[in-house]
Amino acid sequence: MLKITRKVEYALISLRHLQQKEKGQLSSAKEIADAYLIPQELLAKILQHLSREKIIEAVKGPAGGYKITTDPNTINMTKFFELMEGPMGIMDCSLDTSCDQLNACNIRTPINRINDSIRTMFDKMTLADITY
Amino acid sequence: MLKITRKVEYALISLRHLQQKEKGQLSSAKEIADAYLIPQELLAKILQHLSREKIIEAVKGPAGGYKITTDPNTINMTKFFELMEGPMGIMDCSLDTSCDQLNACNIRTPINRINDSIRTMFDKMTLADITY
DNA sequence: TTATTTACGACTATTTTAGTCGTATATAAA
DNA sequence: TTTATATACGACTAAAATAGTCGTAAATAA
Ligand code: SF4
Ligand code: SF4
């Protein structure tokens, strides 16, 4: 209930790690996995995802790795979550995925209000609030 | 990611339904299940849970059912969620359940801040904010 | 006595999340 | 040119959380 995923946590840990490096220095998936006891293959996929999304940049080959290329101040947290995990909403009716109760539902409005509050909260945050 | 459970939604739907009844009137599990297309057996368990927690009161036998006994203004939403689903936290380290990253974790502080924000938000709400 | 309703726990099914594996490609260095 | 190291990617499996079902008991109004 109301949990964030490991995928997101591992992404945040990695970004903070990269943040703290000297400009231009690279970190490999292995380096990060070892430092934080994260399964290496799993982390690799997450870093690849961040790379596809242009948040970090990959350098192949030996002595390769990743570096951060986007200013964390410019990355909105709602967007970041949705980049990693897809549409965010505390219940199903918030978007396409409907639910059996939809027509009769008597709590949709208040539940939506709560949903908006959470989104607003993350909308007001950037990645920098976490990685600094 | 950041979802509330059906169990909680069904509980809220039921409470709002009971709220709207005349004082003293009962609603059975079947009545509510039918009205909102909720699986009856599942809903029954949820109502029993609410009853054990003294939020509603059960009357057995034919023409029995449930009525609301607690003023929704007095039920804090954080407590309500934890009553239904157990300890609430966006990540594992928020309480007893630890995690492999704990020692090395570089995002624990900011993640905890976010967690607190969400708790605070629900702490400021009561059941009445949803059921009215 | 019967029909209706709550009570409760064990069980199963489904979905989501987490993690693994195999294989390909790029590239620096020996 | 070979080798070792690293990213890229998708298919697969495992584990955990969530959702829903079933059987059986007990209360009670009619
Ligand atoms: S709030 Fe109501 S309509 Fe929306 S997902 Fe929940 S039950 Fe369905
Ligand atoms: S914030 Fe860090 S210590 Fe807490 S659960 Fe996440 S990874 Fe573990």
Short mmCIF file of C-alpha atoms (C1' of nucleotides) and ligand atoms in Angstrom, two decimals:
data_model
loop_
_atom_site.label_atom_id
_atom_site.label_comp_id
_atom_site.label_asym_id
_atom_site.label_seq_id
_atom_site.Cartn_x
_atom_site.Cartn_y
_atom_site.Cartn_z
CA MET A 1 0.00 0.00 0.00
CA LEU A 2 1.40 3.36 -1.15
CA LYS A 3 4.86 1.94 -1.74
CA ILE A 4 7.49 3.05 -4.17
CA THR A 5 9.27 0.29 -6.06
CA ARG A 6 12.81 -0.96 -5.73
CA LYS A 7 13.32 0.00 -9.33
CA VAL A 8 12.73 3.63 -8.42
CA GLU A 9 14.85 3.42 -5.29
CA TYR A 10 17.73 1.86 -7.17
CA ALA A 11 17.45 4.55 -9.83
CA LEU A 12 17.55 7.28 -7.19
CA ILE A 13 20.50 5.71 -5.41
CA SER A 14 22.36 5.52 -8.71
CA LEU A 15 21.59 9.10 -9.65
CA ARG A 16 22.70 10.38 -6.31
CA HIS A 17 25.88 8.33 -6.67
CA LEU A 18 26.58 9.74 -10.11
CA GLN A 19 25.80 13.22 -8.83
CA GLN A 20 28.54 13.02 -6.29
CA LYS A 21 31.20 12.12 -8.84
CA GLU A 22 33.60 14.64 -10.28
CA LYS A 23 32.39 16.05 -13.55
CA GLY A 24 33.21 13.66 -16.38
CA GLN A 25 33.92 10.67 -14.18
CA LEU A 26 32.08 7.46 -14.95
CA SER A 27 30.56 4.81 -12.73
CA SER A 28 29.89 1.31 -14.01
CA ALA A 29 26.84 -0.75 -13.11
CA LYS A 30 29.15 -3.07 -11.21
CA GLU A 31 30.63 -0.24 -9.16
CA ILE A 32 27.20 0.98 -8.07
CA ALA A 33 25.80 -2.50 -7.52
CA ASP A 34 28.74 -3.37 -5.28
CA ALA A 35 28.59 -0.13 -3.33
CA TYR A 36 24.93 -0.52 -2.37
CA LEU A 37 24.43 -4.29 -2.51
CA ILE A 38 22.07 -4.14 -5.45
CA PRO A 39 21.74 -7.18 -7.77
CA GLN A 40 23.99 -6.24 -10.66
CA GLU A 41 21.87 -7.49 -13.55
CA LEU A 42 18.82 -5.74 -12.19
CA LEU A 43 20.66 -2.49 -11.71
CA ALA A 44 22.10 -2.76 -15.20
CA LYS A 45 18.62 -2.79 -16.67
CA ILE A 46 17.64 0.22 -14.63
CA LEU A 47 20.68 2.20 -15.74
CA GLN A 48 19.94 1.26 -19.32
CA HIS A 49 16.45 2.57 -18.83
CA LEU A 50 17.76 5.86 -17.44
CA SER A 51 20.12 6.02 -20.38
CA ARG A 52 17.35 5.46 -22.93
CA GLU A 53 15.47 8.27 -21.24
CA LYS A 54 18.53 10.51 -21.68
CA ILE A 55 18.84 11.19 -17.98
CA ILE A 56 22.26 9.61 -17.95
CA GLU A 57 24.70 8.82 -20.71
CA ALA A 58 26.42 5.51 -21.32
CA VAL A 59 30.00 4.91 -22.42
CA LYS A 60 30.70 1.43 -23.69
CA GLY A 61 33.81 -0.65 -23.46
CA PRO A 62 36.32 -1.29 -20.69
CA ALA A 63 36.56 1.65 -18.31
CA GLY A 64 33.14 2.63 -19.57
CA GLY A 65 30.15 3.39 -17.45
CA TYR A 66 27.58 6.09 -16.91
CA LYS A 67 27.59 9.77 -16.19
CA ILE A 68 24.78 12.14 -15.43
CA THR A 69 23.83 14.48 -18.25
CA THR A 70 20.69 16.18 -17.04
CA ASP A 71 20.47 18.88 -14.40
CA PRO A 72 18.52 17.25 -11.56
CA ASN A 73 16.84 20.58 -10.91
CA THR A 74 15.04 20.24 -14.21
CA ILE A 75 13.60 16.79 -13.61
CA ASN A 76 10.13 16.86 -12.14
CA MET A 77 9.49 13.97 -9.73
CA THR A 78 6.03 13.10 -11.03
CA LYS A 79 7.51 12.84 -14.50
CA PHE A 80 10.44 10.87 -13.21
CA PHE A 81 8.19 8.33 -11.51
CA GLU A 82 6.08 7.99 -14.61
CA LEU A 83 9.17 7.62 -16.75
CA MET A 84 10.25 4.68 -14.61
CA GLU A 85 6.96 3.05 -13.70
CA GLY A 86 4.31 4.36 -16.05
CA PRO A 87 1.21 6.34 -15.14
CA MET A 88 0.94 7.13 -11.46
CA GLY A 89 -2.35 7.10 -9.57
CA ILE A 90 -3.50 5.76 -6.24
CA MET A 91 -6.46 4.05 -7.86
CA ASP A 92 -7.40 2.57 -11.23
CA CYS A 93 -9.99 5.07 -12.38
CA SER A 94 -7.42 7.86 -12.49
CA LEU A 95 -6.76 6.98 -16.11
CA ASP A 96 -7.52 4.47 -18.83
CA THR A 97 -7.76 1.38 -16.66
CA SER A 98 -11.34 1.34 -15.47
CA CYS A 99 -12.90 -0.64 -12.63
CA ASP A 100 -16.12 -2.56 -11.98
CA GLN A 101 -17.24 -0.03 -9.41
CA LEU A 102 -16.80 2.96 -11.67
CA ASN A 103 -20.44 3.67 -12.46
CA ALA A 104 -21.78 3.28 -8.96
CA CYS A 105 -18.69 4.53 -7.13
CA ASN A 106 -19.49 6.96 -4.35
CA ILE A 107 -15.93 7.88 -3.39
CA ARG A 108 -14.46 8.71 -6.73
CA THR A 109 -14.42 12.46 -6.19
CA PRO A 110 -12.73 12.48 -2.80
CA ILE A 111 -10.31 9.76 -3.85
CA ASN A 112 -9.40 11.82 -6.86
CA ARG A 113 -8.79 14.80 -4.64
CA ILE A 114 -6.30 12.78 -2.64
CA ASN A 115 -4.70 11.58 -5.82
CA ASP A 116 -4.30 15.15 -6.99
CA SER A 117 -2.74 16.15 -3.69
CA ILE A 118 -0.10 13.47 -4.05
CA ARG A 119 0.62 14.38 -7.64
CA THR A 120 0.85 18.04 -6.72
CA MET A 121 3.28 17.22 -3.98
CA PHE A 122 5.58 15.40 -6.39
CA ASP A 123 5.03 18.01 -9.06
CA LYS A 124 6.55 20.55 -6.72
CA MET A 125 9.67 18.43 -6.28
CA THR A 126 12.63 17.87 -8.54
CA LEU A 127 15.20 15.14 -8.60
CA ALA A 128 17.60 17.56 -6.95
CA ASP A 129 15.49 17.49 -3.80
CA ILE A 130 16.50 13.86 -3.47
CA THR A 131 19.95 13.67 -4.96
CA TYR A 132 21.41 16.67 -3.13
CA MET B 1 3.51 2.08 -7.38
CA LEU B 2 1.87 4.35 -4.78
CA LYS B 3 -1.46 2.57 -5.03
CA ILE B 4 -4.13 2.14 -2.41
CA THR B 5 -5.67 -1.31 -2.18
CA ARG B 6 -9.12 -2.48 -3.16
CA LYS B 7 -9.64 -3.47 0.45
CA VAL B 8 -9.32 0.17 1.47
CA GLU B 9 -11.47 1.40 -1.40
CA TYR B 10 -14.22 -1.08 -0.59
CA ALA B 11 -14.07 -0.06 3.06
CA LEU B 12 -14.41 3.60 2.13
CA ILE B 13 -17.27 2.93 -0.26
CA SER B 14 -19.05 1.01 2.47
CA LEU B 15 -18.51 3.68 5.07
CA ARG B 16 -19.78 6.38 2.80
CA HIS B 17 -22.79 4.21 2.04
CA LEU B 18 -23.53 3.67 5.72
CA GLN B 19 -23.01 7.36 6.36
CA GLN B 20 -25.78 8.26 3.99
CA LYS B 21 -28.32 6.03 5.71
CA GLU B 22 -30.85 7.33 8.18
CA LYS B 23 -29.65 7.02 11.74
CA GLY B 24 -30.29 3.50 13.02
CA GLN B 25 -30.82 1.93 9.60
CA LEU B 26 -28.76 -1.10 8.71
CA SER B 27 -27.09 -2.20 5.51
CA SER B 28 -26.15 -5.80 4.89
CA ALA B 29 -23.01 -6.93 3.14
CA LYS B 30 -25.17 -8.15 0.29
CA GLU B 31 -26.89 -4.79 -0.10
CA ILE B 32 -23.60 -2.95 -0.39
CA ALA B 33 -21.96 -5.59 -2.57
CA ASP B 34 -24.86 -5.43 -4.99
CA ALA B 35 -24.99 -1.66 -5.08
CA TYR B 36 -21.33 -1.27 -6.04
CA LEU B 37 -20.57 -4.58 -7.78
CA ILE B 38 -18.16 -5.72 -5.13
CA PRO B 39 -17.58 -9.48 -4.60
CA GLN B 40 -19.82 -10.25 -1.66
CA GLU B 41 -17.56 -12.63 0.25
CA LEU B 42 -14.68 -10.22 -0.02
CA LEU B 43 -16.74 -7.30 1.14
CA ALA B 44 -18.11 -9.37 4.02
CA LYS B 45 -14.59 -9.88 5.32
CA ILE B 46 -13.85 -6.19 5.08
CA LEU B 47 -17.01 -5.24 6.97
CA GLN B 48 -16.12 -7.80 9.62
CA HIS B 49 -12.75 -6.16 9.90
CA LEU B 50 -14.30 -2.72 10.32
CA SER B 51 -16.60 -4.21 12.92
CA ARG B 52 -13.73 -5.77 14.88
CA GLU B 53 -12.10 -2.35 14.85
CA LYS B 54 -15.29 -0.85 16.28
CA ILE B 55 -15.75 1.57 13.40
CA ILE B 56 -19.05 -0.04 12.54
CA GLU B 57 -21.36 -2.28 14.52
CA ALA B 58 -22.85 -5.56 13.37
CA VAL B 59 -26.33 -6.89 13.96
CA LYS B 60 -26.75 -10.60 13.29
CA GLY B 61 -29.69 -12.50 12.01
CA PRO B 62 -32.22 -11.83 9.27
CA ALA B 63 -32.72 -8.14 8.63
CA GLY B 64 -29.38 -7.67 10.30
CA GLY B 65 -26.47 -5.72 8.88
CA TYR B 66 -24.13 -2.95 9.82
CA LYS B 67 -24.41 0.60 11.00
CA ILE B 68 -21.79 3.22 11.56
CA THR B 69 -20.96 3.93 15.18
CA THR B 70 -17.97 6.22 15.04
CA ASP B 71 -17.99 9.87 14.08
CA PRO B 72 -15.97 10.01 10.84
CA ASN B 73 -14.55 13.35 11.97
CA THR B 74 -12.68 11.54 14.69
CA ILE B 75 -11.01 8.95 12.48
CA ASN B 76 -7.59 9.99 11.29
CA MET B 77 -6.79 8.73 7.78
CA THR B 78 -3.26 7.58 8.55
CA LYS B 79 -4.65 5.52 11.41
CA PHE B 80 -7.46 4.24 9.25
CA PHE B 81 -5.06 3.05 6.56
CA GLU B 82 -2.87 1.37 9.13
CA LEU B 83 -5.88 -0.24 10.73
CA MET B 84 -6.80 -1.79 7.40
CA GLU B 85 -3.42 -2.54 5.87
CA GLY B 86 -0.82 -2.38 8.58
CA PRO B 87 2.09 0.02 8.85
CA MET B 88 2.24 2.54 6.03
CA GLY B 89 5.49 3.69 4.44
CA ILE B 90 6.68 4.26 0.91
CA MET B 91 9.81 2.20 1.55
CA ASP B 92 10.89 -0.70 3.75
CA CYS B 93 13.32 1.07 6.06
CA SER B 94 10.54 3.26 7.45
CA LEU B 95 9.95 0.65 10.12
CA ASP B 96 10.94 -2.81 11.26
CA THR B 97 11.42 -4.39 7.85
CA SER B 98 14.97 -3.60 6.90
CA CYS B 99 16.63 -3.80 3.49
CA ASP B 100 19.97 -4.90 2.05
CA GLN B 101 20.86 -1.36 1.10
CA LEU B 102 20.25 0.07 4.54
CA ASN B 103 23.84 0.56 5.63
CA ALA B 104 25.15 2.04 2.42
CA CYS B 105 21.92 3.80 1.38
CA ASN B 106 22.49 7.35 0.17
CA ILE B 107 18.86 8.36 -0.27
CA ARG B 108 17.41 7.34 3.03
CA THR B 109 17.11 10.85 4.41
CA PRO B 110 15.36 12.43 1.43
CA ILE B 111 13.15 9.38 0.95
CA ASN B 112 12.15 9.61 4.57
CA ARG B 113 11.30 13.25 4.09
CA ILE B 114 8.91 12.32 1.31
CA ASN B 115 7.46 9.60 3.45
CA ASP B 116 6.83 12.07 6.22
CA SER B 117 5.14 14.46 3.82
CA ILE B 118 2.70 11.78 2.75
CA ARG B 119 2.00 10.74 6.32
CA THR B 120 1.48 14.36 7.32
CA MET B 121 -0.93 14.82 4.49
CA PHE B 122 -3.05 11.89 5.65
CA ASP B 123 -2.65 12.88 9.27
CA LYS B 124 -4.38 16.12 8.47
CA MET B 125 -7.34 14.27 6.97
CA THR B 126 -10.21 12.46 8.61
CA LEU B 127 -12.59 9.88 7.27
CA ALA B 128 -15.19 12.63 7.01
CA ASP B 129 -13.14 14.27 4.27
CA ILE B 130 -13.90 11.22 2.15
CA THR B 131 -17.30 10.09 3.30
CA TYR B 132 -19.00 13.48 3.18
"C1'" DT C 1 -37.55 -25.11 12.22
"C1'" DT C 2 -35.96 -22.36 8.51
"C1'" DA C 3 -34.00 -18.61 6.15
"C1'" DT C 4 -30.95 -14.93 6.61
"C1'" DT C 5 -27.10 -12.76 8.14
"C1'" DT C 6 -22.61 -12.06 10.51
"C1'" DA C 7 -17.88 -14.44 11.83
"C1'" DC C 8 -13.73 -16.51 10.62
"C1'" DG C 9 -10.07 -18.98 8.71
"C1'" DA C 10 -8.09 -21.67 5.10
"C1'" DC C 11 -7.46 -21.81 0.52
"C1'" DT C 12 -6.66 -20.39 -4.51
"C1'" DA C 13 -5.97 -17.22 -8.25
"C1'" DT C 14 -4.14 -13.20 -10.22
"C1'" DT C 15 -1.19 -9.44 -10.64
"C1'" DT C 16 2.76 -6.91 -9.60
"C1'" DT C 17 7.38 -6.64 -8.38
"C1'" DA C 18 11.94 -8.44 -8.20
"C1'" DG C 19 15.56 -10.78 -10.00
"C1'" DT C 20 18.13 -13.98 -13.48
"C1'" DC C 21 20.01 -15.50 -17.82
"C1'" DG C 22 21.59 -15.69 -22.58
"C1'" DT C 23 23.27 -13.34 -26.21
"C1'" DA C 24 24.84 -9.35 -28.88
"C1'" DT C 25 27.67 -5.24 -29.49
"C1'" DA C 26 31.17 -1.73 -28.61
"C1'" DT C 27 35.81 -0.57 -27.43
"C1'" DA C 28 40.18 0.01 -24.85
"C1'" DA C 29 44.26 -2.29 -24.05
"C1'" DA C 30 47.53 -6.03 -24.54
"C1'" DT D 1 44.02 -9.29 -33.74
"C1'" DT D 2 42.70 -11.12 -29.53
"C1'" DT D 3 40.90 -10.54 -24.98
"C1'" DA D 4 38.67 -8.57 -21.23
"C1'" DT D 5 35.33 -5.36 -19.78
"C1'" DA D 6 31.38 -2.83 -20.24
"C1'" DT D 7 26.71 -1.53 -22.07
"C1'" DA D 8 22.07 -3.21 -24.56
"C1'" DC D 9 18.08 -5.86 -24.58
"C1'" DG D 10 14.61 -9.16 -24.26
"C1'" DA D 11 12.91 -13.50 -22.53
"C1'" DC D 12 12.38 -15.95 -18.63
"C1'" DT D 13 11.62 -17.29 -13.59
"C1'" DA D 14 10.81 -16.41 -8.71
"C1'" DA D 15 8.76 -14.22 -5.01
"C1'" DA D 16 5.61 -11.34 -2.83
"C1'" DA D 17 1.49 -8.76 -2.49
"C1'" DT D 18 -3.24 -8.39 -3.61
"C1'" DA D 19 -7.69 -10.06 -4.72
"C1'" DG D 20 -11.12 -13.24 -4.44
"C1'" DT D 21 -13.43 -17.96 -3.05
"C1'" DC D 22 -15.12 -21.56 -0.13
"C1'" DG D 23 -16.60 -24.20 3.87
"C1'" DT D 24 -18.37 -24.09 8.16
"C1'" DA D 25 -20.19 -22.10 12.47
"C1'" DA D 26 -23.15 -19.17 15.23
"C1'" DA D 27 -26.83 -15.86 16.08
"C1'" DT D 28 -31.56 -14.52 15.51
"C1'" DA D 29 -36.01 -13.01 13.52
"C1'" DA D 30 -40.01 -14.91 11.60
S1 SF4 E 1 -12.32 5.41 -6.74
FE1 SF4 E 1 -14.15 4.24 -7.32
S2 SF4 E 1 -14.18 4.32 -9.57
FE2 SF4 E 1 -12.09 4.91 -8.90
S3 SF4 E 1 -10.93 2.97 -8.94
FE3 SF4 E 1 -11.71 3.25 -6.86
S4 SF4 E 1 -13.66 2.09 -6.85
FE4 SF4 E 1 -13.10 2.42 -9.01
S1 SF4 E 2 15.53 4.31 1.38
FE1 SF4 E 2 17.47 3.14 1.35
S2 SF4 E 2 17.54 2.10 3.33
FE2 SF4 E 2 15.40 2.80 3.00
S3 SF4 E 2 14.35 1.00 2.07
FE3 SF4 E 2 15.08 2.34 0.40
S4 SF4 E 2 17.09 1.46 -0.13
FE4 SF4 E 2 16.57 0.66 1.89
#
